[in-house]
mmCIF file of C-alpha atoms in Angstrom:
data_model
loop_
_atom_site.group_PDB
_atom_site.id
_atom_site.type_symbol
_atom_site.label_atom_id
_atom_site.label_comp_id
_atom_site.label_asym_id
_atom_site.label_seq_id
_atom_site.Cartn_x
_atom_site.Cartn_y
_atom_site.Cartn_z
ATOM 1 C CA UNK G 237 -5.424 -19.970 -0.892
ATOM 2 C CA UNK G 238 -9.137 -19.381 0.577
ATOM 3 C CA UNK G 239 -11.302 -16.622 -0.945
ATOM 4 C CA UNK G 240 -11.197 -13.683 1.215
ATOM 5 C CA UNK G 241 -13.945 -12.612 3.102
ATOM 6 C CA UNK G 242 -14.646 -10.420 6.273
ATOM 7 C CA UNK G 243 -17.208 -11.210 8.634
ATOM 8 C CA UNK G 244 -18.884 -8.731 10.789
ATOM 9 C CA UNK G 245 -19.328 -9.623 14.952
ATOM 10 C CA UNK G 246 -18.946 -8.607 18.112
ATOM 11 C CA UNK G 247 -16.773 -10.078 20.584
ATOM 12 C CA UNK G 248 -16.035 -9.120 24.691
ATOM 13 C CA UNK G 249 -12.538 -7.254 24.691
ATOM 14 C CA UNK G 250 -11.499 -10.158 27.127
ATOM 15 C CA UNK G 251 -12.085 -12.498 24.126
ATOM 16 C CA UNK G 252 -10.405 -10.456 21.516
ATOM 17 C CA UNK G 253 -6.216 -11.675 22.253
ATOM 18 C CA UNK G 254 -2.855 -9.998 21.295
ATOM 19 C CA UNK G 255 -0.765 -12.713 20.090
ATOM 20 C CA UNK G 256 -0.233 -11.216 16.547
ATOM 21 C CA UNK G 257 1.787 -8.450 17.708
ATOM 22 C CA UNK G 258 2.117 -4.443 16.937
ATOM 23 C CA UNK G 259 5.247 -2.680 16.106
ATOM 24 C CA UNK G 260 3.809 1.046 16.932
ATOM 25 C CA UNK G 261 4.090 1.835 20.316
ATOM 26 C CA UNK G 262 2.201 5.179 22.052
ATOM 27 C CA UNK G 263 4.001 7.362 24.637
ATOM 28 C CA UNK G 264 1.812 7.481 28.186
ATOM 29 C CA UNK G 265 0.716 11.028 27.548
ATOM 30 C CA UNK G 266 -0.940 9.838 23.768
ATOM 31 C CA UNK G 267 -2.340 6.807 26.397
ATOM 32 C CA UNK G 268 -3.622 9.119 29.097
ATOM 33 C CA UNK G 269 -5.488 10.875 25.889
ATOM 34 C CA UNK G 270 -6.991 8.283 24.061
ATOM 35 C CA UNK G 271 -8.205 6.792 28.078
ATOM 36 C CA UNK G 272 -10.065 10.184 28.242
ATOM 37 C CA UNK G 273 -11.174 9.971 25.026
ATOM 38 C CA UNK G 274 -13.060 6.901 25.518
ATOM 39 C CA UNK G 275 -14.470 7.935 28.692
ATOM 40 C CA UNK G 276 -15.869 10.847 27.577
ATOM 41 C CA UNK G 277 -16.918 10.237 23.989
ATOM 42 C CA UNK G 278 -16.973 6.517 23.928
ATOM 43 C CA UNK G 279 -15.392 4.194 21.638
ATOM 44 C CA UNK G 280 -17.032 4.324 17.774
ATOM 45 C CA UNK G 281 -14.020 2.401 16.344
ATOM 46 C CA UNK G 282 -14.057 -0.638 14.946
ATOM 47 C CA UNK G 283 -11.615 -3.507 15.768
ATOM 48 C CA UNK G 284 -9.455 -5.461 13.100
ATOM 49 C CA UNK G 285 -9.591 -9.281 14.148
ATOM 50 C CA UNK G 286 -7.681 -12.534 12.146
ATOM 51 C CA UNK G 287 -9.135 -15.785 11.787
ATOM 52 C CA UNK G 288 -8.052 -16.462 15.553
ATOM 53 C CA UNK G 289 -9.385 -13.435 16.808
ATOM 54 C CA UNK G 290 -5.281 -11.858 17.555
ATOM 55 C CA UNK G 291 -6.519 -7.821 17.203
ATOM 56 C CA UNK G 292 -4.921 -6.616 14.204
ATOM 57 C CA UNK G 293 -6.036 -2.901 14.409
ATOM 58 C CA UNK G 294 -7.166 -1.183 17.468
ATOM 59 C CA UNK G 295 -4.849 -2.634 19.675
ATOM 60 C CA UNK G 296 -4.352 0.296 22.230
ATOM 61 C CA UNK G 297 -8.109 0.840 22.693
ATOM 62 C CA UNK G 298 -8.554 -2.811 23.254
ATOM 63 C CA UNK G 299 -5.577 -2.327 25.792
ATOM 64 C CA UNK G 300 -7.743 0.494 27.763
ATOM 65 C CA UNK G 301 -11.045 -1.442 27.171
ATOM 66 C CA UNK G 302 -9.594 -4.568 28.118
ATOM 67 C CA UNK G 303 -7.977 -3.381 31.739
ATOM 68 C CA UNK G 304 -11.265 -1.389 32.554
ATOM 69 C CA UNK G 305 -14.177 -3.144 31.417
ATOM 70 C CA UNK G 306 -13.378 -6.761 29.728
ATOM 71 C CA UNK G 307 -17.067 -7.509 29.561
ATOM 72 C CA UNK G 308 -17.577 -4.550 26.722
ATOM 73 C CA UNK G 309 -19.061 -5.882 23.555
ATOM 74 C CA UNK G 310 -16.947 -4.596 20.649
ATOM 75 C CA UNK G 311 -17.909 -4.642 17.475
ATOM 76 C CA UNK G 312 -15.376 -6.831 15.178
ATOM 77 C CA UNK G 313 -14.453 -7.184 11.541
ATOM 78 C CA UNK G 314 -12.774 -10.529 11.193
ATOM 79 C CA UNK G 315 -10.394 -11.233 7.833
ATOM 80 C CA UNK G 316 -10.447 -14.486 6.623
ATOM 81 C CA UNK G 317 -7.882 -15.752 4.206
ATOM 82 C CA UNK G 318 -5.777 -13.388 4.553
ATOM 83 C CA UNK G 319 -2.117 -13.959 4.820
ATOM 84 C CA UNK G 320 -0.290 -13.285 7.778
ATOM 85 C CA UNK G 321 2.123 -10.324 5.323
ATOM 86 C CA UNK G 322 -1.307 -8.816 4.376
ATOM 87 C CA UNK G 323 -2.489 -8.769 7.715
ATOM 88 C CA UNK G 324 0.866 -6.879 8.747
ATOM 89 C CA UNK G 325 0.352 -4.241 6.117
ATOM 90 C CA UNK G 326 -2.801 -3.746 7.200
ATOM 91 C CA UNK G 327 -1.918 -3.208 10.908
ATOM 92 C CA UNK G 328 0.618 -0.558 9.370
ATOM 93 C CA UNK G 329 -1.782 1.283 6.995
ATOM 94 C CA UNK G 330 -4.363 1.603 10.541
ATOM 95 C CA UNK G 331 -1.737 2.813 12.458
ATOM 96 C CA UNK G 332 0.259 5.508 10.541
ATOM 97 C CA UNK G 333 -1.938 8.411 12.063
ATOM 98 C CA UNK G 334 -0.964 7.831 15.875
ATOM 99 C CA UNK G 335 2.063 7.036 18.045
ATOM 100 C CA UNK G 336 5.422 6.146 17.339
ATOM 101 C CA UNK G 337 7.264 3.223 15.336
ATOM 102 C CA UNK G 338 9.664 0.602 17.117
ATOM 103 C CA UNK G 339 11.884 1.039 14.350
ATOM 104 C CA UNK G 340 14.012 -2.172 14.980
ATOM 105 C CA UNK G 341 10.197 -4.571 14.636
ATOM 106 C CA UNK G 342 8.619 -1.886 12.105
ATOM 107 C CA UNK G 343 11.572 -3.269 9.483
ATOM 108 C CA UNK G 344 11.675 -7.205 11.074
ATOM 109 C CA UNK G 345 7.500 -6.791 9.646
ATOM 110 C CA UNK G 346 7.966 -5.147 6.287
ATOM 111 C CA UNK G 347 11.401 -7.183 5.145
ATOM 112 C CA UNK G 348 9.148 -8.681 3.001
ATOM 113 C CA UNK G 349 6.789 -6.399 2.012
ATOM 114 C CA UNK G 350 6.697 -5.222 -1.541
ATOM 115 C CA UNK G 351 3.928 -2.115 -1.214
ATOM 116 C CA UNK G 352 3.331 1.513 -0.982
ATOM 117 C CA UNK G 353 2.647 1.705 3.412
ATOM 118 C CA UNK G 354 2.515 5.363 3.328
ATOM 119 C CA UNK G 355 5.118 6.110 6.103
ATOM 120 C CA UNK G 356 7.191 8.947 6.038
ATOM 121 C CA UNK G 357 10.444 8.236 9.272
ATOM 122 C CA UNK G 358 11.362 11.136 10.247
ATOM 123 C CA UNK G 359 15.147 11.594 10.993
ATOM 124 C CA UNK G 360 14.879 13.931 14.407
ATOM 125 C CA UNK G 361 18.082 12.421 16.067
ATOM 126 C CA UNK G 362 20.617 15.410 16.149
ATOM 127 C CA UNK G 363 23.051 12.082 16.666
ATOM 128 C CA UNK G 364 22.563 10.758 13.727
ATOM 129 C CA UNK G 365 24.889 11.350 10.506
ATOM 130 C CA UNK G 366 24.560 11.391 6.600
ATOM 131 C CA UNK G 367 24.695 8.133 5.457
ATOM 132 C CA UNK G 368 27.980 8.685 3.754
ATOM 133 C CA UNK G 369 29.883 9.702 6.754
ATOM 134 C CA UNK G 370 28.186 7.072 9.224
ATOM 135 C CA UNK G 371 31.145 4.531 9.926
ATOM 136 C CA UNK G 372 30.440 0.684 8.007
ATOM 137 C CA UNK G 373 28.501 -1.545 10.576
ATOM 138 C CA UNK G 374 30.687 -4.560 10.826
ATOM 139 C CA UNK G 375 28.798 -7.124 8.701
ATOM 140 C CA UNK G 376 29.080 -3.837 6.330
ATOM 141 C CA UNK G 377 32.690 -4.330 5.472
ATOM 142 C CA UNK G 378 32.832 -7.742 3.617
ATOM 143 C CA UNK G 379 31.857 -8.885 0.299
ATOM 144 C CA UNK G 380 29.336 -11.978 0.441
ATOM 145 C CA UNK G 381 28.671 -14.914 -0.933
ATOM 146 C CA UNK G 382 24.963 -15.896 -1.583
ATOM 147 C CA UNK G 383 23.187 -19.102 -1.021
ATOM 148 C CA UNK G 384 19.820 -18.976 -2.344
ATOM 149 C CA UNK G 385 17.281 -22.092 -1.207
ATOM 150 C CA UNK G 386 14.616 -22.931 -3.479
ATOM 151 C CA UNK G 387 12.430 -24.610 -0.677
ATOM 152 C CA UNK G 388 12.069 -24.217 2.675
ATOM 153 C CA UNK G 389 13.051 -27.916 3.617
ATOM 154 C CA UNK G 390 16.770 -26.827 1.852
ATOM 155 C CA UNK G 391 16.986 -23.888 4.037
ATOM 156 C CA UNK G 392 16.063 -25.620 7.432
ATOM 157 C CA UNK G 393 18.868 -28.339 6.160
ATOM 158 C CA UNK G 394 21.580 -25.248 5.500
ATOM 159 C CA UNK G 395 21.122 -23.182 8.403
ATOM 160 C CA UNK G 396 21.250 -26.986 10.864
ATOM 161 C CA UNK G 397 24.629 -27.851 8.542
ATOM 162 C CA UNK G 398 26.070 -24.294 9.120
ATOM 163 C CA UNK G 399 25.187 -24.698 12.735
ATOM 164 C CA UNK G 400 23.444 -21.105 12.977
ATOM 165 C CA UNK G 401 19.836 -23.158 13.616
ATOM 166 C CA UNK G 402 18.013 -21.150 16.723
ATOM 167 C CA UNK G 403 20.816 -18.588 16.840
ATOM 168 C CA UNK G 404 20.825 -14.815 16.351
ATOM 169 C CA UNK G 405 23.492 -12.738 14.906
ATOM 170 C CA UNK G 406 24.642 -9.366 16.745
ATOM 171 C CA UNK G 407 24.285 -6.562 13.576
ATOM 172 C CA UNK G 408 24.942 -3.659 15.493
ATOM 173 C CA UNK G 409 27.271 -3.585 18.603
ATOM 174 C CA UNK G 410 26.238 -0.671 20.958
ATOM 175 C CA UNK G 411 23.995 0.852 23.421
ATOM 176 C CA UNK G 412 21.096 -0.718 21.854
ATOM 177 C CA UNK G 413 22.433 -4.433 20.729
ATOM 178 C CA UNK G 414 20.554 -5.312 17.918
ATOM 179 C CA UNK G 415 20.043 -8.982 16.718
ATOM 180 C CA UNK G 416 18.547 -10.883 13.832
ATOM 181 C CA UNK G 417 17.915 -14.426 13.428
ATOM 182 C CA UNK G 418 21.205 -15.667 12.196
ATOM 183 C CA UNK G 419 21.258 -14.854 8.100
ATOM 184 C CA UNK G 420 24.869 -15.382 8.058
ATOM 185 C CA UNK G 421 27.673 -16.544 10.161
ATOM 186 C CA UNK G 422 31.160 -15.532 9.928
ATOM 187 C CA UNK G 423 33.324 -17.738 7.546
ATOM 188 C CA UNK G 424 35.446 -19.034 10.502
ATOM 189 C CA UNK G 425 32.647 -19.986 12.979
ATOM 190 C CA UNK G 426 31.172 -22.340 10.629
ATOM 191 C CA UNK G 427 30.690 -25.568 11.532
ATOM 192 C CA UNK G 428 29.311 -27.491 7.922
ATOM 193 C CA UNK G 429 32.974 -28.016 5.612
ATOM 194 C CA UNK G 430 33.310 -26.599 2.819
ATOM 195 C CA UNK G 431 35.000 -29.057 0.069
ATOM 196 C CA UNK G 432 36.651 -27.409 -3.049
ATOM 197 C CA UNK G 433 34.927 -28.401 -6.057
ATOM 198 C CA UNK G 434 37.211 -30.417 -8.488
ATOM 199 C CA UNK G 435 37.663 -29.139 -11.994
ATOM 200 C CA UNK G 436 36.760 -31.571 -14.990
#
């Protein structure tokens, strides 16, 4: 892995791109606020770039800068050799004082995340129950059966015999369908065989 390093620059906010993603998102009132804020006191942030200059904090103001003046110089901290997961924690850590999670892509980025983010979910949904009286999901009900891959070539060859490649599993069946790339697959839509091992 490359030393890390961060470089200091400035870039025009139509230069700076969004393909690395964001999973808070900011109601239009917090927008209309932080617009005003920039007109009338300016913008004395700094923005987070990667090696392929995807914004990795400051991706609202970029948003407002962007739409009214994409010419603006910004000045730009760029990360180099980081790893995409550190990048991700570091897009959570900037944005824990403002806006509002997408739950469902908040989780998808810290699955594999092993580290104190400092983000307290509240639990405001008068809907919602304790977790012991919340009825079993219905990948909740089963026992399981683990296949661990050592490499990534053994996976890819797995999930193509299983026949779950490019799929997505529903994990929640509601208002709000929620899907994953396909983890698991129910024991009768599998299409690799499964041949009982003979005893010696």
């Amino acid at each position: 892995m490359s030393e890390k390093r961060i470089e200091i620059l400035t870039m025009k906010a139509k230069d700076i791109k969004t393909g690395f993603g964001n999973p808070r998102k900011i109601s239009k009132k917090k927008i209309e606020e932080l617009e005003e804020s920039l007109e009338t006191h300016g913008d004395f942030g700094i923005f987070l770039i990667d090696e392929n200059d995807n914004v990795i904090a400051g991706n609202q103001r970029l948003m407002i800068i962007a739409r009214k003046n994409p010419e603006q110089e910004l000045l730009c901290k760029r990360l180099v050799g980081y790893s995409e997961a550190e990048l991700r924690a570091i897009n959570i850590k900037d944005n824990t004082h403002n806006g509002d999670w997408d739950l469902d892509l908040l989780a998808d980025w810290t699955a594999d995340l092993n580290l104190d983010l400092g983000i307290e979910l509240s639990n405001d949904n008068p809907h919602d129950h304790d977790v012991k009286d919340m009825p079993l999901i219905h990948y909740e009900k089963y026992n399981y059966v683990l296949i661990a891959c050592r490499y990534e070539t053994d996976y890819n060859d797995l999930v193509r015999k299983l026949g779950i490649e490019d799929k997505k599993v529903v994990i929640h069946k509601g208002k709000n369908d929620r899907k994953i790339k396909a983890r698991a697959i129910w024991y009768d839509e599998m299409k690799a065989q499964l041949v009982e091992k003979e005893e010696k």
